[in-house]
Amino acid sequence: MNTNSGTLRQTYNELLEFKLVLSKAGSILAASQNHATPADHELDEHIYDKEVDDGNGYLLEQGIHQGASESGVRFVSGIILKSKALAFERMLFRTTRGNMFFNEASAGEPVMDPSSGEEVEKTVFVVFFSGEQAKAKILRICASFGANCYPVPEEIVKQRQIFREVSSRLSDLEVTLDAGTQHRNKALESVGSQLWRWILMVKKEKAVYDTLNMLNFDVTKKCLVGEGWCPIFAKSQIEDVLQRATLHSNSQVGIIFHEMDTIDSPPTYFRTDKFTNAFQEIVDAYGVGRYEEINPAVYSVITFPFLFAVMFGDWGHGICLLLGALFLILREKKLSSQKLDSFTEMAFGGRYVILLMALFSIYCGLIYNEFFSVPFHIFGKSAYACRENSCSDAYTAGLVKVRDPYPFGVDPSWRGSRSELPFLNSLKMKMSILMGVSQMNLGILLSYFDAKFHKNALDIRYQFIPQLIFLNSLFGYLSLLILIKWCTGSKADLYHVMIYMFLDPAGDLGENQLFWGQKELQILLLLLALVAVPWMLFPKPFILKKLHKERFQGHSYRFLGTSEMDPDSEPDSARSRHDDFNFGEVFVHQMIHSIEFVLGAVSNTASYLRLWALSLAHSELSTVFYEKLLLFAWGCSCRVNIHGP
């Protein structure tokens, strides 16, 4: 129906344009033949200069008096968009070098554009010319500008006859179009009540065929076989679903559910809920572990939001974040059924991540003693007080320790003091290093439990042990020095200690010595770190090569079950088959792994300093916002330090 309607509409538009061309072009031709068009009117309607118009007028006059057959003057009539008429006229003039006469008239009524379906204004034109080459050029220009050309006879009698025929056909087409529209509307009304059923049926059919495409025929081609992976806990659920499907489909043959034996490694699947799903997606964005590997998302539930809180430590900001998370959680049923924009959808998906980040931000904010950068005496009085009652500036000078340390978090008296920034810099930087080393040690310990679970003795001996030694010989020792310095109150320069541990291991530490035997311990740790690198690199590939030779020479040996000898392991590891084992590939893989760990131990420790940098930036920006904007707006130049009871 739409196709027929479109064809009829296109025919109707063509006939309507033909009618308009007959009407307007006929008037132009009649006026030209009767010399009814004055020269002044021609000069007003066209862009040409007087000489060109006089020449064209003379050409037209000669053609009319002598006839087209004698002089060779012809014309092309048609219709074009009103917006293109001026450019069309200029192009004709330039192409024919002025050897043409152009006349136009408004169509008088809008015409529907078949491509856009909108009504547009058009202009009827008549172009007089001489010669076949000029005609070919004019027709090509008409086609390029989208102008429709229609034949108009010179005789007025024929024009009137064709005009009556076109008008009659237009009337018939109008009746036909109205009848077709009514018929189509009735058909759509009758179909509308059943359309949703048809859509549902098509979706079911597509789902059935999509499922069938996942299956294969058996040898007899009398039944379909589908193979796939499923979690062990879901076996009973799958069997129940298949039985219900058999009953509902009234099938005479039951579905056989059989567990297969395969050497392929199963895919990784983690059971998640609405609380842990966001954390699992964060971990999966970096990479999905192999089957039966430890899932780090379990530990990320705590470590990820806590590291954020270290940078965002302000219990005022944490409360604001908490309110936003609670709003998303309390309205999760309503929001889950709505279509959300990209930002709201992302925030709603991580609502429980935001909740934990807010709680840890409140906790770290209490440690930093910051509430929108304002310190509070929540847990008692400050340990510092002014030496004298006449102290002129109790926040920059003259403070002495008068009581036990502040029981929880940073003492509020540090805020605004001269040593505030150096103190918080040192505190947060050292705390970031401690957290970074702790988390890297956690990762190494997880690799031990993973290797133990898979009974990979080589991984424990030649990966876990040297990695643990290397990391703690350098950065574990740095963490120990930080703790000792905090506990003893020493003024030792830890930068100097770590730098000269490599440059001059046997040199005198002087005032940077924190404990007895520190120099000897540094030499020992440096030697252990140097030994750990070849320990990681060389033994494992050669042991794998030896075990591989013994296996294919028929010698008995105790299978160690390493990931490199496991046929279910990653593709780039050594395989149990003789053709797949490549010592060079295994050695390069181990070398890359060793270099990556050594460089990563340094770069990752430095990366954890971002916690210090962002925490300091957040604190200082909050202070600037409070002191330079809020207090300035309130007209107060004082420092607020709120005391508790």
XYZ file of C-alpha atoms in Angstrom:
645
model
C 0.000 0.000 0.000
C 2.783 2.426 0.850
C 4.574 1.588 -2.385
C 1.463 2.153 -4.478
C 0.678 5.338 -2.589
C 4.217 6.600 -3.135
C 4.025 5.846 -6.867
C 0.695 7.626 -7.179
C 1.970 10.584 -5.178
C 5.017 10.884 -7.430
C 2.783 10.775 -10.534
C 0.496 13.376 -8.978
C 3.446 15.701 -8.281
C 4.711 15.332 -11.845
C 1.289 16.108 -13.301
C 0.904 19.081 -10.961
C 4.275 20.444 -12.062
C 3.331 19.837 -15.708
C 0.092 21.763 -15.153
C 1.964 24.679 -13.589
C 4.512 24.690 -16.414
C 1.727 24.658 -19.030
C 0.008 27.549 -17.309
C 3.031 29.789 -16.687
C 5.137 28.880 -19.733
C 2.125 29.254 -21.983
C 1.632 32.767 -20.672
C 5.297 33.558 -21.285
C 5.158 32.229 -24.838
C 1.919 34.065 -25.600
C 3.289 37.317 -24.245
C 6.461 36.900 -26.316
C 4.528 36.225 -29.493
C 2.258 39.267 -28.948
C 5.238 41.456 -27.933
C 3.471 41.996 -24.625
C 6.632 41.859 -22.589
C 8.224 45.322 -22.509
C 11.996 45.717 -22.529
C 11.939 47.504 -19.197
C 10.223 44.529 -17.554
C 12.839 42.186 -18.948
C 15.626 44.366 -17.601
C 14.025 44.318 -14.132
C 13.673 40.513 -13.984
C 17.071 39.443 -15.280
C 20.630 39.979 -14.157
C 22.118 40.622 -17.549
C 23.231 44.046 -18.743
C 21.350 46.059 -21.375
C 23.447 44.960 -24.322
C 22.966 41.265 -23.645
C 19.228 41.687 -23.091
C 18.843 43.673 -26.307
C 20.673 40.955 -28.195
C 18.533 38.214 -26.693
C 15.379 40.243 -27.362
C 16.426 40.633 -30.963
C 17.161 36.893 -31.171
C 13.757 36.039 -29.769
C 11.965 38.520 -32.009
C 13.657 37.115 -35.091
C 12.755 33.588 -34.031
C 9.111 34.493 -33.542
C 8.742 36.267 -36.852
C 10.665 33.705 -38.865
C 9.521 30.548 -36.947
C 11.591 27.923 -35.232
C 12.107 25.933 -38.359
C 13.627 28.853 -40.228
C 15.779 30.551 -37.597
C 16.563 27.489 -35.409
C 15.482 29.217 -32.191
C 14.099 26.693 -29.697
C 13.105 26.671 -26.063
C 13.172 24.396 -23.018
C 10.546 24.783 -20.295
C 10.497 23.297 -16.831
C 10.289 23.930 -13.099
C 12.999 24.331 -10.448
C 13.303 25.138 -6.737
C 12.956 28.844 -6.120
C 16.123 28.852 -4.008
C 18.152 27.505 -6.973
C 16.683 29.737 -9.694
C 19.270 32.533 -9.501
C 22.278 30.168 -9.547
C 20.585 28.184 -12.333
C 20.189 31.313 -14.462
C 23.805 32.340 -13.924
C 25.094 28.903 -14.864
C 23.045 28.909 -18.068
C 24.331 32.353 -18.976
C 27.977 31.393 -18.427
C 27.694 28.047 -20.192
C 26.028 29.447 -23.312
C 28.145 32.638 -23.150
C 25.005 34.746 -23.145
C 23.479 33.087 -26.243
C 20.166 32.370 -24.588
C 17.115 34.150 -23.242
C 15.832 33.181 -19.769
C 12.369 33.970 -18.493
C 10.773 32.819 -15.239
C 7.554 33.070 -13.300
C 6.540 31.938 -9.840
C 4.636 28.636 -9.769
C 1.925 30.241 -7.663
C 1.379 27.286 -5.299
C 3.679 25.010 -3.296
C 4.678 21.606 -4.631
C 5.472 18.596 -2.430
C 9.075 17.418 -2.549
C 8.992 13.591 -2.992
C 12.313 13.074 -1.161
C 11.507 15.027 2.030
C 7.695 15.057 1.871
C 7.614 18.804 2.555
C 5.983 21.480 0.456
C 8.470 23.771 -1.306
C 8.249 26.873 -3.438
C 9.178 26.398 -7.121
C 9.678 28.600 -10.170
C 8.643 27.914 -13.788
C 11.263 28.829 -16.380
C 11.539 29.032 -20.166
C 14.962 29.117 -21.838
C 15.251 30.186 -25.490
C 18.359 29.098 -27.344
C 19.718 28.158 -30.735
C 21.609 25.024 -31.734
C 21.779 21.373 -30.680
C 24.947 21.811 -28.602
C 23.307 24.550 -26.562
C 20.294 22.292 -25.997
C 22.486 19.430 -24.727
C 24.310 21.774 -22.344
C 21.055 23.261 -21.050
C 19.541 19.804 -20.420
C 22.656 18.668 -18.521
C 22.532 21.791 -16.348
C 18.827 21.187 -15.685
C 19.604 17.640 -14.549
C 22.450 18.779 -12.301
C 20.238 21.406 -10.610
C 17.351 18.973 -10.153
C 15.066 20.878 -12.529
C 12.245 18.928 -14.170
C 11.698 19.723 -17.853
C 8.271 19.338 -19.494
C 7.351 19.754 -23.224
C 5.084 22.700 -23.958
C 3.716 23.118 -27.508
C 3.886 26.516 -29.128
C 0.277 26.405 -30.363
C -2.213 27.777 -27.860
C -4.867 25.271 -28.948
C -2.637 22.303 -28.110
C -1.642 23.915 -24.809
C -5.285 24.228 -23.771
C -6.039 20.656 -24.833
C -3.112 19.220 -22.845
C -4.000 21.467 -19.886
C -7.544 20.010 -19.778
C -6.209 16.441 -19.991
C -3.703 17.014 -17.175
C -6.366 18.658 -14.980
C -8.680 15.685 -15.527
C -5.964 13.185 -14.596
C -5.126 15.212 -11.490
C -8.738 15.071 -10.349
C -8.805 11.298 -10.834
C -5.533 10.880 -8.932
C -6.806 12.947 -6.007
C -9.800 10.662 -5.685
C -7.563 7.592 -5.939
C -5.125 8.889 -3.329
C -7.927 9.683 -0.872
C -9.430 6.232 -1.343
C -6.030 4.568 -0.863
C -5.372 6.535 2.329
C -8.744 5.529 3.770
C -8.174 1.891 2.852
C -4.715 1.919 4.450
C -6.038 3.477 7.665
C -8.740 0.802 7.928
C -6.159 -1.937 7.379
C -3.865 -0.480 10.064
C -6.749 -0.235 12.523
C -7.622 -3.896 11.986
C -3.965 -4.907 12.382
C -3.256 -2.689 15.399
C -5.116 -4.910 17.872
C -3.031 -7.957 16.882
C 0.310 -6.285 16.276
C 1.722 -6.949 19.760
C 0.896 -10.653 19.388
C 2.702 -10.787 16.072
C 5.734 -9.003 17.536
C 5.816 -11.457 20.443
C 5.537 -14.391 18.051
C 8.398 -13.094 15.907
C 10.600 -12.568 18.961
C 9.905 -16.130 20.118
C 10.715 -17.504 16.687
C 13.951 -15.532 16.549
C 14.888 -16.753 20.030
C 14.174 -20.349 19.021
C 16.301 -20.134 15.889
C 19.047 -18.298 17.734
C 19.166 -21.158 20.246
C 19.042 -23.788 17.508
C 22.039 -22.160 15.827
C 24.070 -22.987 18.950
C 23.285 -26.690 18.581
C 24.635 -29.359 16.245
C 23.097 -32.461 14.681
C 24.217 -35.832 15.951
C 25.477 -38.573 13.641
C 21.987 -39.847 12.839
C 20.675 -36.291 12.336
C 17.611 -37.172 14.400
C 18.373 -35.056 17.438
C 20.269 -31.914 18.368
C 23.309 -31.804 20.634
C 24.399 -28.717 22.558
C 27.652 -28.390 24.497
C 28.467 -25.681 26.999
C 29.859 -24.796 30.411
C 27.839 -24.309 33.553
C 28.717 -23.773 37.231
C 28.589 -26.909 39.362
C 25.958 -25.426 41.685
C 23.658 -24.795 38.683
C 23.498 -28.409 37.442
C 20.352 -29.243 39.387
C 18.707 -25.983 38.307
C 19.466 -26.690 34.649
C 18.037 -30.207 34.908
C 14.823 -28.870 36.453
C 14.455 -26.257 33.727
C 14.997 -28.843 30.989
C 12.381 -31.145 32.533
C 9.841 -28.335 32.712
C 10.587 -27.441 29.098
C 9.946 -31.042 28.069
C 6.577 -31.056 29.830
C 5.464 -27.684 28.533
C 6.390 -28.514 24.928
C 4.580 -31.896 25.105
C 7.679 -33.580 23.748
C 7.589 -37.356 23.419
C 11.359 -37.612 23.903
C 13.019 -36.376 27.067
C 16.097 -34.172 27.184
C 19.320 -35.926 28.154
C 21.668 -33.922 30.383
C 25.110 -35.498 30.455
C 28.355 -34.287 32.016
C 31.274 -34.551 29.591
C 34.975 -35.107 30.171
C 37.196 -32.551 28.462
C 40.796 -31.384 28.554
C 39.825 -27.779 27.811
C 40.209 -25.287 30.603
C 36.815 -24.053 31.840
C 35.981 -20.363 31.571
C 36.124 -18.136 34.623
C 32.839 -17.427 36.377
C 32.314 -15.449 39.571
C 29.042 -15.350 41.422
C 28.175 -11.770 42.278
C 25.252 -9.881 43.752
C 24.207 -6.245 43.609
C 26.827 -5.383 46.261
C 29.869 -7.114 44.758
C 28.994 -6.730 41.067
C 30.517 -3.250 40.736
C 33.792 -4.332 42.375
C 33.983 -7.372 40.096
C 33.500 -5.167 37.019
C 36.329 -2.897 38.165
C 38.693 -5.873 38.470
C 37.514 -7.423 35.180
C 38.314 -4.151 33.430
C 42.012 -4.904 34.089
C 41.782 -8.609 33.282
C 39.902 -11.811 34.067
C 41.817 -14.502 35.952
C 42.154 -18.073 34.825
C 39.956 -20.863 36.127
C 40.435 -21.574 39.868
C 42.682 -18.563 40.418
C 42.171 -16.323 43.421
C 39.656 -13.570 42.726
C 41.180 -10.218 43.755
C 37.744 -8.561 43.708
C 37.147 -9.977 47.191
C 40.001 -7.880 48.582
C 39.129 -4.906 46.367
C 35.852 -4.547 48.247
C 37.910 -3.026 51.073
C 41.138 -1.824 49.459
C 39.588 0.130 46.564
C 37.258 2.391 48.597
C 39.840 2.753 51.371
C 42.535 4.012 48.976
C 39.995 6.502 47.673
C 39.284 7.605 51.233
C 42.994 8.190 51.865
C 42.889 10.776 49.068
C 39.427 12.109 49.944
C 39.818 12.208 53.724
C 37.291 14.768 54.990
C 34.381 13.659 57.097
C 32.286 16.621 55.954
C 32.727 15.675 52.319
C 32.266 12.035 53.273
C 28.861 12.792 54.794
C 27.775 14.518 51.569
C 28.932 11.477 49.587
C 27.137 9.192 52.048
C 23.841 11.032 51.561
C 24.125 10.649 47.796
C 24.859 6.906 48.096
C 21.947 6.379 50.510
C 19.608 8.189 48.116
C 20.586 5.827 45.282
C 20.285 2.747 47.508
C 16.903 3.655 49.002
C 15.454 4.349 45.542
C 17.149 1.448 43.768
C 13.876 -0.355 42.956
C 12.457 2.694 41.232
C 15.689 3.672 39.508
C 16.410 0.136 38.297
C 13.145 0.140 36.308
C 13.829 3.530 34.663
C 15.998 4.475 31.723
C 18.810 6.625 33.089
C 21.352 8.834 31.381
C 24.945 7.647 31.157
C 26.258 9.503 34.227
C 23.322 8.542 36.486
C 23.500 4.951 35.285
C 27.201 4.781 36.143
C 26.607 6.268 39.612
C 23.648 3.947 40.226
C 25.645 0.872 39.208
C 28.395 1.795 41.685
C 26.110 2.910 44.515
C 27.571 0.420 46.989
C 31.090 1.386 45.957
C 30.179 5.013 46.678
C 28.689 3.944 50.023
C 31.919 2.303 51.178
C 33.995 5.181 49.835
C 31.849 7.589 51.851
C 32.191 5.547 55.066
C 35.955 5.233 54.710
C 36.188 8.934 53.826
C 34.478 9.767 57.112
C 36.920 7.494 58.941
C 39.994 9.000 57.261
C 38.536 12.473 57.739
C 38.375 11.827 61.474
C 42.022 10.728 61.362
C 43.021 13.849 59.426
C 40.684 15.876 61.703
C 39.128 17.737 58.777
C 35.511 18.834 58.386
C 35.455 20.928 55.214
C 39.079 21.769 56.184
C 38.008 22.901 59.702
C 39.592 20.997 62.667
C 37.434 19.880 65.597
C 38.307 18.942 69.199
C 36.067 15.876 69.094
C 38.209 13.466 71.112
C 39.388 15.842 73.811
C 41.704 18.787 74.216
C 44.820 19.429 72.200
C 48.150 18.238 73.557
C 49.638 21.691 72.901
C 48.980 25.025 74.561
C 50.482 28.505 74.640
C 53.525 28.881 76.855
C 52.221 32.126 78.333
C 48.801 33.685 78.652
C 50.059 36.782 76.835
C 51.055 34.736 73.794
C 50.456 37.006 70.802
C 49.924 34.302 68.153
C 48.885 30.992 69.606
C 48.707 29.346 66.179
C 52.146 30.105 64.793
C 54.504 30.406 67.748
C 54.800 29.741 71.446
C 53.039 26.341 71.592
C 54.396 23.701 73.952
C 53.222 20.192 74.759
C 51.317 20.252 78.040
C 49.459 16.898 78.088
C 49.332 13.446 76.518
C 49.048 13.151 72.720
C 45.697 13.675 71.082
C 43.887 10.329 71.465
C 42.693 9.853 67.857
C 43.907 11.367 64.631
C 45.829 14.556 63.954
C 46.009 17.090 66.748
C 43.854 20.116 65.759
C 46.625 22.494 66.858
C 48.665 21.499 63.817
C 46.100 23.251 61.649
C 47.330 26.757 60.906
C 50.742 26.336 62.487
C 54.006 27.108 60.682
C 54.907 23.432 60.507
C 51.464 22.253 59.350
C 52.416 21.597 55.729
C 55.772 19.867 56.438
C 54.128 17.724 59.120
C 51.152 16.633 56.962
C 53.457 16.124 53.965
C 55.689 13.786 55.929
C 52.755 11.962 57.522
C 50.804 11.316 54.334
C 53.853 10.469 52.227
C 55.112 7.852 54.674
C 51.607 6.491 55.164
C 51.242 6.080 51.383
C 54.481 4.093 51.194
C 53.395 1.833 54.054
C 50.040 1.153 52.399
C 51.667 0.520 49.019
C 54.214 -1.960 50.360
C 51.497 -3.718 52.380
C 49.244 -4.122 49.349
C 52.100 -5.370 47.143
C 53.018 -7.924 49.808
C 49.379 -8.988 49.871
C 49.535 -9.644 46.134
C 52.684 -11.758 46.520
C 51.080 -13.748 49.350
C 48.036 -14.414 47.177
C 50.330 -15.806 44.485
C 51.697 -18.224 47.101
C 48.248 -19.538 48.025
C 47.340 -19.781 44.343
C 50.496 -21.809 43.586
C 49.901 -23.982 46.637
C 46.331 -24.693 45.546
C 47.526 -25.807 42.102
C 50.533 -27.629 43.638
C 53.033 -25.602 41.626
C 56.251 -26.180 43.544
C 58.362 -24.352 40.979
C 56.253 -21.211 41.299
C 56.689 -21.223 45.076
C 60.442 -21.839 45.028
C 61.476 -19.700 42.086
C 58.834 -16.962 41.980
C 57.196 -16.422 45.341
C 60.317 -16.621 47.542
C 62.643 -14.393 45.426
C 59.849 -11.862 44.831
C 59.134 -11.637 48.554
C 62.848 -11.245 49.310
C 63.435 -8.580 46.665
C 60.462 -6.430 47.621
C 61.052 -6.497 51.355
C 64.827 -6.160 51.106
C 64.341 -2.691 49.637
C 60.892 -1.288 50.280
C 60.043 -3.479 53.238
C 63.228 -2.167 54.851
C 62.106 1.405 54.024
C 58.770 0.714 55.735
C 60.623 -0.585 58.794
C 62.702 2.596 58.960
C 59.528 4.707 58.780
C 57.963 2.845 61.701
C 61.145 3.068 63.779
C 61.428 6.794 63.084
C 57.827 7.338 64.160
C 58.249 5.332 67.337
C 61.604 6.844 68.392
C 61.065 10.418 67.184
C 64.404 10.348 65.383
C 65.391 13.130 62.953
C 67.189 10.781 60.561
C 66.951 11.579 56.847
C 65.463 8.487 55.210
C 66.216 9.853 51.708
C 69.915 9.867 52.589
C 69.728 6.381 54.090
C 68.096 4.792 51.013
C 70.273 6.583 48.461
C 73.564 5.745 50.146
C 72.403 2.181 50.734
C 73.163 1.721 47.011
C 75.938 4.287 46.521
C 77.987 3.557 49.656
C 76.688 0.473 51.495
C 79.710 0.327 53.844
C 79.742 4.066 54.623
C 79.152 5.575 58.042
C 75.498 6.476 58.664
C 76.301 9.074 61.314
C 73.224 10.803 62.717
C 71.007 8.876 60.262
C 71.543 5.605 62.114
C 68.287 4.487 63.708
C 69.383 1.256 65.455
C 72.441 -0.825 66.208
C 73.644 -3.026 63.339
C 71.798 -1.004 60.702
C 74.804 -0.820 58.338
C 75.376 -4.578 58.407
C 71.658 -5.213 57.887
C 71.637 -2.879 54.875
C 74.558 -4.746 53.261
C 72.792 -8.078 53.826
C 69.499 -6.831 52.391
C 71.245 -5.356 49.358
C 72.987 -8.685 48.650
C 69.672 -10.551 49.018
C 68.019 -8.175 46.560
C 70.836 -8.725 44.045
C 70.630 -12.518 44.451
C 66.817 -12.542 44.103
C 66.903 -11.235 40.511
C 68.830 -14.166 38.930
C 66.943 -16.460 41.302
C 63.739 -15.418 39.570
C 65.228 -15.517 36.078
C 67.389 -18.590 35.496
C 66.432 -21.716 37.511
C 62.827 -22.167 36.409
C 63.345 -22.363 32.596
C 66.268 -24.817 32.919
C 64.377 -27.016 35.380
C 61.403 -27.114 33.019
C 63.722 -28.105 30.171
C 65.245 -30.899 32.232
C 61.852 -32.253 33.297
C 60.672 -32.161 29.709
C 63.642 -34.207 28.472
C 63.264 -36.774 31.220
C 59.590 -37.172 30.484
C 60.109 -37.992 26.824
C 63.154 -40.176 27.443
C 61.053 -42.491 29.576
C 62.655 -41.660 32.912
C 60.439 -41.510 35.930
C 60.191 -38.286 37.826
C 57.847 -36.658 40.234
C 55.396 -34.483 38.327
C 55.459 -31.048 39.900
C 52.298 -29.772 38.221
C 53.552 -26.317 37.347
C 51.477 -23.974 35.291
C 54.049 -24.188 32.507
C 53.672 -27.978 32.263
C 49.898 -27.915 32.643
C 48.122 -28.448 29.317
C 45.209 -26.386 30.623
C 47.387 -23.357 31.270
C 47.824 -20.195 29.254
C 48.807 -20.529 25.570
C 52.246 -18.947 25.885
C 53.474 -21.353 28.587
C 55.374 -24.583 28.101
C 53.165 -27.546 27.199
C 53.346 -31.236 27.974
C 53.509 -32.169 24.311
C 56.976 -32.406 22.810
C 56.214 -30.338 19.734
C 54.845 -27.416 21.731
C 57.757 -27.023 24.132
C 60.081 -24.194 23.179
C 62.881 -23.406 25.609
C 63.569 -20.007 24.046
C 59.944 -19.004 24.404
C 59.827 -20.138 28.032
C 63.075 -18.332 28.867
C 61.930 -15.087 27.228
C 58.619 -15.314 29.065
C 60.396 -15.776 32.384
C 62.810 -12.937 31.627
C 59.929 -10.572 30.826
C 58.157 -11.625 34.011
C 61.279 -11.010 36.121
C 62.090 -7.630 34.602
C 58.460 -6.584 34.927
C 58.433 -7.444 38.626
C 61.715 -5.650 39.381
C 60.688 -2.488 37.552
C 57.128 -2.752 38.842
C 58.303 -2.930 42.455
C 59.965 0.470 42.016
C 57.289 2.119 39.852
C 54.356 0.816 41.887
C 55.880 2.084 45.129
C 56.309 5.489 43.516
C 52.754 5.304 42.168
C 51.363 4.946 45.676
C 52.741 8.415 46.380
C 49.732 9.638 44.414
C 47.742 8.965 47.564
C 49.859 11.560 49.350
C 49.742 14.053 46.459
C 45.993 13.897 45.912
C 45.242 13.909 49.632
C 47.377 17.003 50.072
C 45.769 18.676 47.046
C 42.267 17.908 48.335
C 43.097 19.276 51.775
C 44.707 22.461 50.471
C 41.930 23.162 47.984
C 39.351 22.750 50.749
C 41.328 25.153 52.924
C 41.569 27.731 50.141
C 37.861 27.417 49.410
C 36.988 27.872 53.081
C 39.387 30.675 53.980
C 39.489 32.650 50.736
C 35.880 32.266 49.667
C 33.546 31.477 52.541
C 35.254 33.555 55.213
C 35.817 36.364 52.732
C 32.134 36.281 51.787
C 31.167 36.390 55.470
C 33.507 39.326 56.011
C 35.541 37.463 58.629
C 39.333 37.296 58.603
C 39.574 35.120 61.706
C 40.572 31.463 61.894
C 37.894 29.088 63.108
C 38.985 26.334 65.453
C 35.969 24.701 67.061
C 36.391 23.231 70.536
C 34.322 20.408 71.858
C 33.040 20.062 75.403
